[in-house]
Coordinates of C-alpha atoms and ligand atoms in Angstrom, one line a residue:
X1 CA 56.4 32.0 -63.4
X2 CA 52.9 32.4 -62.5
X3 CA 53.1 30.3 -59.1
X4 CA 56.0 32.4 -57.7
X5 CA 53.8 35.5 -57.9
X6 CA 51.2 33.5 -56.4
X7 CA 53.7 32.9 -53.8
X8 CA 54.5 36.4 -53.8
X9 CA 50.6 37.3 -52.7
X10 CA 50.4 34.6 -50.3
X11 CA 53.6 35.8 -48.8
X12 CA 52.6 39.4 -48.1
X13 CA 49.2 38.8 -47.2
X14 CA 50.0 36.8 -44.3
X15 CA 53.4 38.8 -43.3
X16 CA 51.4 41.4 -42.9
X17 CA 48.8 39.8 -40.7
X18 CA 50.1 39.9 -36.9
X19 CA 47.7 37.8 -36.3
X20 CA 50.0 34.8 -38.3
X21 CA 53.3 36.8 -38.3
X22 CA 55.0 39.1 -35.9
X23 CA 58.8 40.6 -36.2
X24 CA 59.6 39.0 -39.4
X25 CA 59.3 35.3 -38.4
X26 CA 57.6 32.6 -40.4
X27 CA 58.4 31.6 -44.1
X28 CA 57.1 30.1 -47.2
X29 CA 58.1 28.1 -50.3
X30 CA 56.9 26.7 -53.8
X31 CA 58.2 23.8 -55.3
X32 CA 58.4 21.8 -58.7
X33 CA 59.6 18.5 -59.7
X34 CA 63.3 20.0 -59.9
X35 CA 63.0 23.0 -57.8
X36 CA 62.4 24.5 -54.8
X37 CA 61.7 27.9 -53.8
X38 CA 62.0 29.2 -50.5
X39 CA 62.2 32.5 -48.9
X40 CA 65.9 33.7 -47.8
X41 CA 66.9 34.3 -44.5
X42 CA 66.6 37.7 -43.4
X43 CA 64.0 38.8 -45.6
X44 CA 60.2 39.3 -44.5
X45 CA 57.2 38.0 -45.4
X46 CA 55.3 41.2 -45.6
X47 CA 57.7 42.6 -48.5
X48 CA 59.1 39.5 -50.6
X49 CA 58.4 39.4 -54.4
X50 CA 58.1 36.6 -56.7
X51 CA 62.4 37.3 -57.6
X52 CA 63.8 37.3 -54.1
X53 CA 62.6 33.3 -53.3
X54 CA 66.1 31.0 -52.8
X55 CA 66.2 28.2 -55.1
X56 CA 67.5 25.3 -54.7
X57 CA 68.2 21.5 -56.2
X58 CA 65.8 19.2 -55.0
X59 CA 67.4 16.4 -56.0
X60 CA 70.3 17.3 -53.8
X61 CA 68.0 18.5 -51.2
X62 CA 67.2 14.4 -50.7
X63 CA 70.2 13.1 -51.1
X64 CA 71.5 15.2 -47.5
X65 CA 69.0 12.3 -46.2
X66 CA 71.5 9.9 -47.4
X67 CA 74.6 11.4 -45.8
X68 CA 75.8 10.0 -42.0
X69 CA 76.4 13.6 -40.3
X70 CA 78.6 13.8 -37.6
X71 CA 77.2 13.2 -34.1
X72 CA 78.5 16.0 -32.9
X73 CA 76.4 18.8 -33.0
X74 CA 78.0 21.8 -33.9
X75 CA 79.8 19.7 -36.3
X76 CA 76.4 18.6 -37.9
X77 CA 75.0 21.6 -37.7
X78 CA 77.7 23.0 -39.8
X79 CA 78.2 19.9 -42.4
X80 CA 74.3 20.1 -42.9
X81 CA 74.1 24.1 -43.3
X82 CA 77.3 23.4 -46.0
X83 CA 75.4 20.7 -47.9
X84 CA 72.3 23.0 -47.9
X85 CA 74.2 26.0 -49.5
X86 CA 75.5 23.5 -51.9
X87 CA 72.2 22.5 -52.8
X88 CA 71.4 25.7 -54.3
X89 CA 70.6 25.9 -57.7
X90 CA 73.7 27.1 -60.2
X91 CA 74.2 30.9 -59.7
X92 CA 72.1 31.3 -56.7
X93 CA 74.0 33.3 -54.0
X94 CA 71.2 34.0 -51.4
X95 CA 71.1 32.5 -47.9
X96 CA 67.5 29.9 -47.7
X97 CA 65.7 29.7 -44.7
X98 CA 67.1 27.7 -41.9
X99 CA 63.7 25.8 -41.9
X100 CA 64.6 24.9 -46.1
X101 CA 64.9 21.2 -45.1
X102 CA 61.5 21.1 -43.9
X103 CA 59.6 22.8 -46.4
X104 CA 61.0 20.1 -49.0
X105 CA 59.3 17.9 -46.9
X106 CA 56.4 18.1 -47.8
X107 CA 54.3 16.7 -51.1
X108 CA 52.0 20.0 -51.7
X109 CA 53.9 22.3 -54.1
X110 CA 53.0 25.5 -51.8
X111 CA 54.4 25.9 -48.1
X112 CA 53.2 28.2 -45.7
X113 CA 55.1 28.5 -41.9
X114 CA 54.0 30.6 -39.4
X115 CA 54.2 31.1 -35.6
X116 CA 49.8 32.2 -34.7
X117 CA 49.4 33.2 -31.3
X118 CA 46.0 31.2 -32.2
X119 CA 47.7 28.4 -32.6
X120 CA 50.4 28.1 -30.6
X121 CA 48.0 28.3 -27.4
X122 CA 47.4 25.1 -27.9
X123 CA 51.5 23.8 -29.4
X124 CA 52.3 25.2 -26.1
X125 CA 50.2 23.7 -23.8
X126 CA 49.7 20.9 -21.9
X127 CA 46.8 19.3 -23.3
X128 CA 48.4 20.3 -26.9
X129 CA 48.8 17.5 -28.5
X130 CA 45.6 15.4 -27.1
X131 CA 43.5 18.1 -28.6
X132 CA 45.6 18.6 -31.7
X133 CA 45.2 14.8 -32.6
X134 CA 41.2 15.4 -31.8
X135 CA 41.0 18.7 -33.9
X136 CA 43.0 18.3 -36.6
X137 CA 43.1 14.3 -37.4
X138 CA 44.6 14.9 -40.5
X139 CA 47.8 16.4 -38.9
X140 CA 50.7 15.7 -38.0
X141 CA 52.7 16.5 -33.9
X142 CA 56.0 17.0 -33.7
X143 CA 57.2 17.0 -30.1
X144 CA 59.9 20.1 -29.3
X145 CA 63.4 19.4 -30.4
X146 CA 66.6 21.4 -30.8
X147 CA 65.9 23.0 -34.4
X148 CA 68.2 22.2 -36.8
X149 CA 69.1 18.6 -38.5
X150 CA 67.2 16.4 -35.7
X151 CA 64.7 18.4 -36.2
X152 CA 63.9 18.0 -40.1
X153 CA 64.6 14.2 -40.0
X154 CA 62.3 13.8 -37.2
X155 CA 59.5 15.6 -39.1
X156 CA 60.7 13.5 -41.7
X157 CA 59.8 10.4 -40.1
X158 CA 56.3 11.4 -38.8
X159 CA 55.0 12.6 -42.3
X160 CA 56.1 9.1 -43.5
X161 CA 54.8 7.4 -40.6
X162 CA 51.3 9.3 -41.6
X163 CA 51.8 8.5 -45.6
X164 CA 52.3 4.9 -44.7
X165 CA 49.4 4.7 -42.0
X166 CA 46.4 6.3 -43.9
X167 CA 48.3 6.4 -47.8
X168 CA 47.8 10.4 -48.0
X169 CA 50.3 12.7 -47.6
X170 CA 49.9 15.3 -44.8
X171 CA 49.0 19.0 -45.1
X172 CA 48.9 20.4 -41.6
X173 CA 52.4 19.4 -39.2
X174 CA 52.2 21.2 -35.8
X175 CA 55.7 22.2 -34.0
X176 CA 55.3 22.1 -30.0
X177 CA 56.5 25.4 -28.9
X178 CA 57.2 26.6 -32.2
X179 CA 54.3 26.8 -34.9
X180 CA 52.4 25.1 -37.8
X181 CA 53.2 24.0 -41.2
X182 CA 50.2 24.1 -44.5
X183 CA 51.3 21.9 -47.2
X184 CA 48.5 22.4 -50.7
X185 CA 49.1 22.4 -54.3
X186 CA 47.4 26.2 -54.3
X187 CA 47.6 29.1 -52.3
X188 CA 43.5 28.7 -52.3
X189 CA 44.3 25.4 -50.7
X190 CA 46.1 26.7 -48.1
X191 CA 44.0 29.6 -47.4
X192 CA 41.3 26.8 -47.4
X193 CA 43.6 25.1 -44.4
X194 CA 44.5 28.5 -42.6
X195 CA 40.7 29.6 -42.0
X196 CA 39.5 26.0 -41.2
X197 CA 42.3 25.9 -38.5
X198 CA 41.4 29.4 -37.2
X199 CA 38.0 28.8 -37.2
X200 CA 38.2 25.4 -35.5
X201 CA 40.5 26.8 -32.6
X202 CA 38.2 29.6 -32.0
X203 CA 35.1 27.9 -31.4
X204 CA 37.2 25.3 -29.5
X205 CA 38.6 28.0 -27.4
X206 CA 35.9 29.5 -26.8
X207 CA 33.7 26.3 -25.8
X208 CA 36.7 25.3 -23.3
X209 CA 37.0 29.1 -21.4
X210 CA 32.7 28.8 -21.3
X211 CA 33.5 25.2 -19.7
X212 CA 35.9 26.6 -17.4
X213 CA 33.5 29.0 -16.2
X214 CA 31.0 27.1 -15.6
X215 CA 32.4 24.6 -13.5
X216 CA 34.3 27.2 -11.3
X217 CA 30.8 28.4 -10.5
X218 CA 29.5 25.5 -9.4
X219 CA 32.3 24.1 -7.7
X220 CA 32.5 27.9 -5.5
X221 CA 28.7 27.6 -5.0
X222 CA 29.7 23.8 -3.7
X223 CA 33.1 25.0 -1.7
X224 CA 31.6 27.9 -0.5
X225 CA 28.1 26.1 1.2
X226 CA 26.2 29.0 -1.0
X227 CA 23.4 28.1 -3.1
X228 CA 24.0 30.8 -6.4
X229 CA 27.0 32.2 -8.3
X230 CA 27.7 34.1 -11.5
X231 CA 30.8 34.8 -13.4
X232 CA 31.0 38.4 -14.1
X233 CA 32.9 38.8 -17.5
X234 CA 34.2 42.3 -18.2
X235 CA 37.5 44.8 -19.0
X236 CA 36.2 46.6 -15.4
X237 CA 35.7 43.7 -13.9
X238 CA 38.6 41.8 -15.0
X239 CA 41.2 44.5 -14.4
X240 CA 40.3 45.4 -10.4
X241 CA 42.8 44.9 -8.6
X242 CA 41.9 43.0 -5.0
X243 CA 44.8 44.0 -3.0
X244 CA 43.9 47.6 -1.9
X245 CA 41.4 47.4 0.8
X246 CA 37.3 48.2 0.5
X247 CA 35.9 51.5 -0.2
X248 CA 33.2 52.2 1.9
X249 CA 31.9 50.2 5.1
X250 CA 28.7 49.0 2.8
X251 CA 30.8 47.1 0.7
X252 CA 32.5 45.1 3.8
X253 CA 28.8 44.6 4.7
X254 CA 27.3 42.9 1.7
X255 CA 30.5 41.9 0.2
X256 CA 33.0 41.7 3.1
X257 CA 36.4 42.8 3.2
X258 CA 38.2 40.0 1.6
X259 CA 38.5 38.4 -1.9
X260 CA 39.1 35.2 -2.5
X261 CA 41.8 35.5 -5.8
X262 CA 42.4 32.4 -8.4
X263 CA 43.4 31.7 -11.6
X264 CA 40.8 30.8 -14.3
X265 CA 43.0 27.4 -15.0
X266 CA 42.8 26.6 -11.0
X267 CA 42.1 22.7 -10.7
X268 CA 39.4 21.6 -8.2
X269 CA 41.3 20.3 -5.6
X270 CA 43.5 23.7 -5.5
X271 CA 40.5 25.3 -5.3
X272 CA 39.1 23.1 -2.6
X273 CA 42.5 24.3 -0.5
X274 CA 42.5 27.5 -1.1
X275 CA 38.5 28.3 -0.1
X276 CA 39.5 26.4 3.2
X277 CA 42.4 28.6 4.3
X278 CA 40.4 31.2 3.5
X279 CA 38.1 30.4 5.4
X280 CA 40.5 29.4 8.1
X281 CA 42.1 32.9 8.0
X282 CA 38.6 35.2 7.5
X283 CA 36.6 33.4 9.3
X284 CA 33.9 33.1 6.6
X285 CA 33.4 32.2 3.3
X286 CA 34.4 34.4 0.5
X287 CA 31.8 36.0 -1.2
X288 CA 33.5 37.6 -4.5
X289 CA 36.1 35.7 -6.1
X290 CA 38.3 37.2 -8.7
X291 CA 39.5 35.2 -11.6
X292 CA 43.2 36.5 -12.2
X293 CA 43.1 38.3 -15.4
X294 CA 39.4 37.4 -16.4
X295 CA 36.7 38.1 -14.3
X296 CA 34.8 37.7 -10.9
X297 CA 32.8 35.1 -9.7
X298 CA 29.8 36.5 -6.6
X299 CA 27.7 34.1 -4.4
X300 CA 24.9 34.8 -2.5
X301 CA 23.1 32.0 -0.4
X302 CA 19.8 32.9 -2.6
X303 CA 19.2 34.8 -5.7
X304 CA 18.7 38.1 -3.7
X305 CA 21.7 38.1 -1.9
X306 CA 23.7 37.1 -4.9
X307 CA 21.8 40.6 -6.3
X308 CA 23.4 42.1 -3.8
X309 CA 26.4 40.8 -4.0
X310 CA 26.8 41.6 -7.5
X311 CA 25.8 45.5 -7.5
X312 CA 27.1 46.2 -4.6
X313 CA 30.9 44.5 -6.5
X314 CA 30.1 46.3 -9.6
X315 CA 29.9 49.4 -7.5
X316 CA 33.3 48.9 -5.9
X317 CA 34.8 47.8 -8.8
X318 CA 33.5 51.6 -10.5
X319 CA 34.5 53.6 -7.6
X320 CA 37.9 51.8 -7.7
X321 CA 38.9 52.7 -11.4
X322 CA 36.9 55.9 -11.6
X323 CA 38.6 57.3 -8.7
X324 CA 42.0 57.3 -10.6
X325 CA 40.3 60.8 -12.2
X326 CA 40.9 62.2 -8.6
X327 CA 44.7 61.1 -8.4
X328 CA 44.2 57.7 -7.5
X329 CA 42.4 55.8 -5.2
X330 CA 42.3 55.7 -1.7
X331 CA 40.7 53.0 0.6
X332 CA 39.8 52.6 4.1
X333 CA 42.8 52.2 6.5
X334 CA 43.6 48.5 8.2
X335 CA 42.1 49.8 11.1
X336 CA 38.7 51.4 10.1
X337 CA 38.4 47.9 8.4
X338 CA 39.1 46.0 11.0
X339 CA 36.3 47.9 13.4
X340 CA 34.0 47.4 10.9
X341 CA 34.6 44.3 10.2
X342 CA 34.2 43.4 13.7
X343 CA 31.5 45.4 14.5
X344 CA 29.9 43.3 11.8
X345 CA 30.7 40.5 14.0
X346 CA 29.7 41.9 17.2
X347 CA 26.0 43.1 15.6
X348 CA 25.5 39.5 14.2
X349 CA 26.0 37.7 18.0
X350 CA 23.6 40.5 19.2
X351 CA 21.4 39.5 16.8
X352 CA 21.6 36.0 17.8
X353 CA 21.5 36.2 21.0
X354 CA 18.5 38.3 21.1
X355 CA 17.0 35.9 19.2
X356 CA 16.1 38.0 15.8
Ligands
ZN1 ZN1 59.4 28.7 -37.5

């Protein structure tokens, strides 16, 4: 049958993609009228042909819907898994995915289910399903559930719920904290779903970290009574590591000797805490802020001390991973920073109080 090699191509091509399908996980299915199609459990996407797909009744498949299971779990679980080997078509002897019930589901003849680090960012985060609804309005959320039985039927629901509300049958389903279902009569069609979802998340992501960004700049510039900032974006950059002490006096100078360290998601009133107990504790405001993971923000009361700021922290942040070529690196002791830093002090009140 042509559309079980089809299957076949669609299969391999995104098993071996890590980007859709890591250790094995995911699965796919074809159906007709009659038949369903599904790959086996405990074989991989990356390596199935058009032969090794588990077929099964459909007719039977449906009428599990019918059946009152036990509501005892375990016992379910095992009445359901029995009714599911016994919908398999006559002489099939192959194990179908756990996830069978699901891909029957759905009214496009071709399945695809897969787990994208792409896309379960957003199944697995807070704002998930908000943003999925705005997205994708053709799709359908699924809140997390126990797999299994409650599972299925609940999908089962929500796909009706969508039929009956707009009268078309939905192709996309997301799982929180599991993955995403593409339902289309041809593997085009599905490829068709795969790069318009990928494409979509990407600029969205991409648009929401540049948001992020930006308003930590000019909330730190705000916090931090400074009139500049800039996000410094980098691998150097984002992999300096804070906790060792500064390099040279200059950099306590122009940059001083503590960081201020937050996380890109940090909420404004979390930042608005943790600038003042920094303050509290340095007595000044920081003037380089790392961004766990990401990046740097520098601030400079005008744009040539934020020049300053920003070389002279580039500089530190060179001499910190270059010196690894000399066994690893070695900052000033507590106490040389200390008398610098308050030698800083002591020159800044003699230059106040000599009036210059
Ligand atoms: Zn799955």
């Amino acid at each position: 049958m042509k559309e079980l090699k089809q299957l076949e191509e669609m299969s391999n091509r995104y098993g071996a993609d890590a980007r859709y399908v890591l250790a094995g996980g995911g699965n796919t299915s074809y159906k007709t009228d009659t038949t369903l199609y599904v790959k086996g459990s405990g074989t991989s996407l990356a390596t199935i042909k058009a032969e090794d797909f588990v077929r099964l009744d459909r007719e039977k498949l449906g009428a599990m819907w019918k059946v009152n299971y036990s509501e005892n779990e375990a016992e379910r679980e095992s009445q359901v898994l029995a009714d599911m080997m016994a919908a398999r078509a006559t002489g099939e002897t192959r194990r179908p995915s756990v996830e069978t019930l699901l891909h029957d589901l759905f009214r496009g003849k071709f399945v695809l289910h897969v787990h994208p680090s792409a896309v379960n960012a957003m199944t697995c985060a807070k704002m998930g399903k908000t943003i999925a609804e705005k997205l994708f309005p053709e799709s359908v959320w699924v809140d997390a559930c126990r797999p299994g039985y409650i599972l299925a039927s609940i999908c089962r629901d929500k796909l009706n719920a969508y039929k009956a509300k707009t009268g078309k049958d939905a192709c996309l389903l997301f799982l929180q904290n599991h993955g995403v279902f593409f339902a289309g009569d041809s593997t085009e069609e599905i490829d068709g779903l795969v790069s318009e979802m990928m494409n979509k998340l990407d600029e969205y992501a991409l648009a929401a970290r540049k948001a992020a960004r930006e308003n930590l700049c000019v909330w730190l510039k705000e916090l931090t009574e400074t009139g500049y900032s800039e996000f410094l974006d980098g691998g150097d950059v984002a992999s300096f590591d804070p906790d060792f002490n500064s390099p040279t006096p200059d950099h306590i100078v122009y940059c001083k000797a503590n960081y201020l360290t937050v996380d890109s998601s940090v909420t404004k009133d979390r930042l608005t805490k943790k600038v003042q107990i920094f303050k509290i504790e340095n007595e000044y405001y920081p003037r380089v802020v790392i961004i766990r993971g990401e990046g740097a923000v520098v601030l400079g009361a005008d744009e040539k001390q934020l020049t300053t700021v920003r070389d002279v922290f580039l500089d530190q942040v060179k001499v910190f991973h270059a010196s690894h070529n000399y066994g690893g690196y070695f900052g000033m002791s507590d106490d040389l920073v200390d008398f610098i830093v308050n030698w800083e002090v002591e020159s800044y009140r003699a230059k106040i109080s000599s009036g210059k």
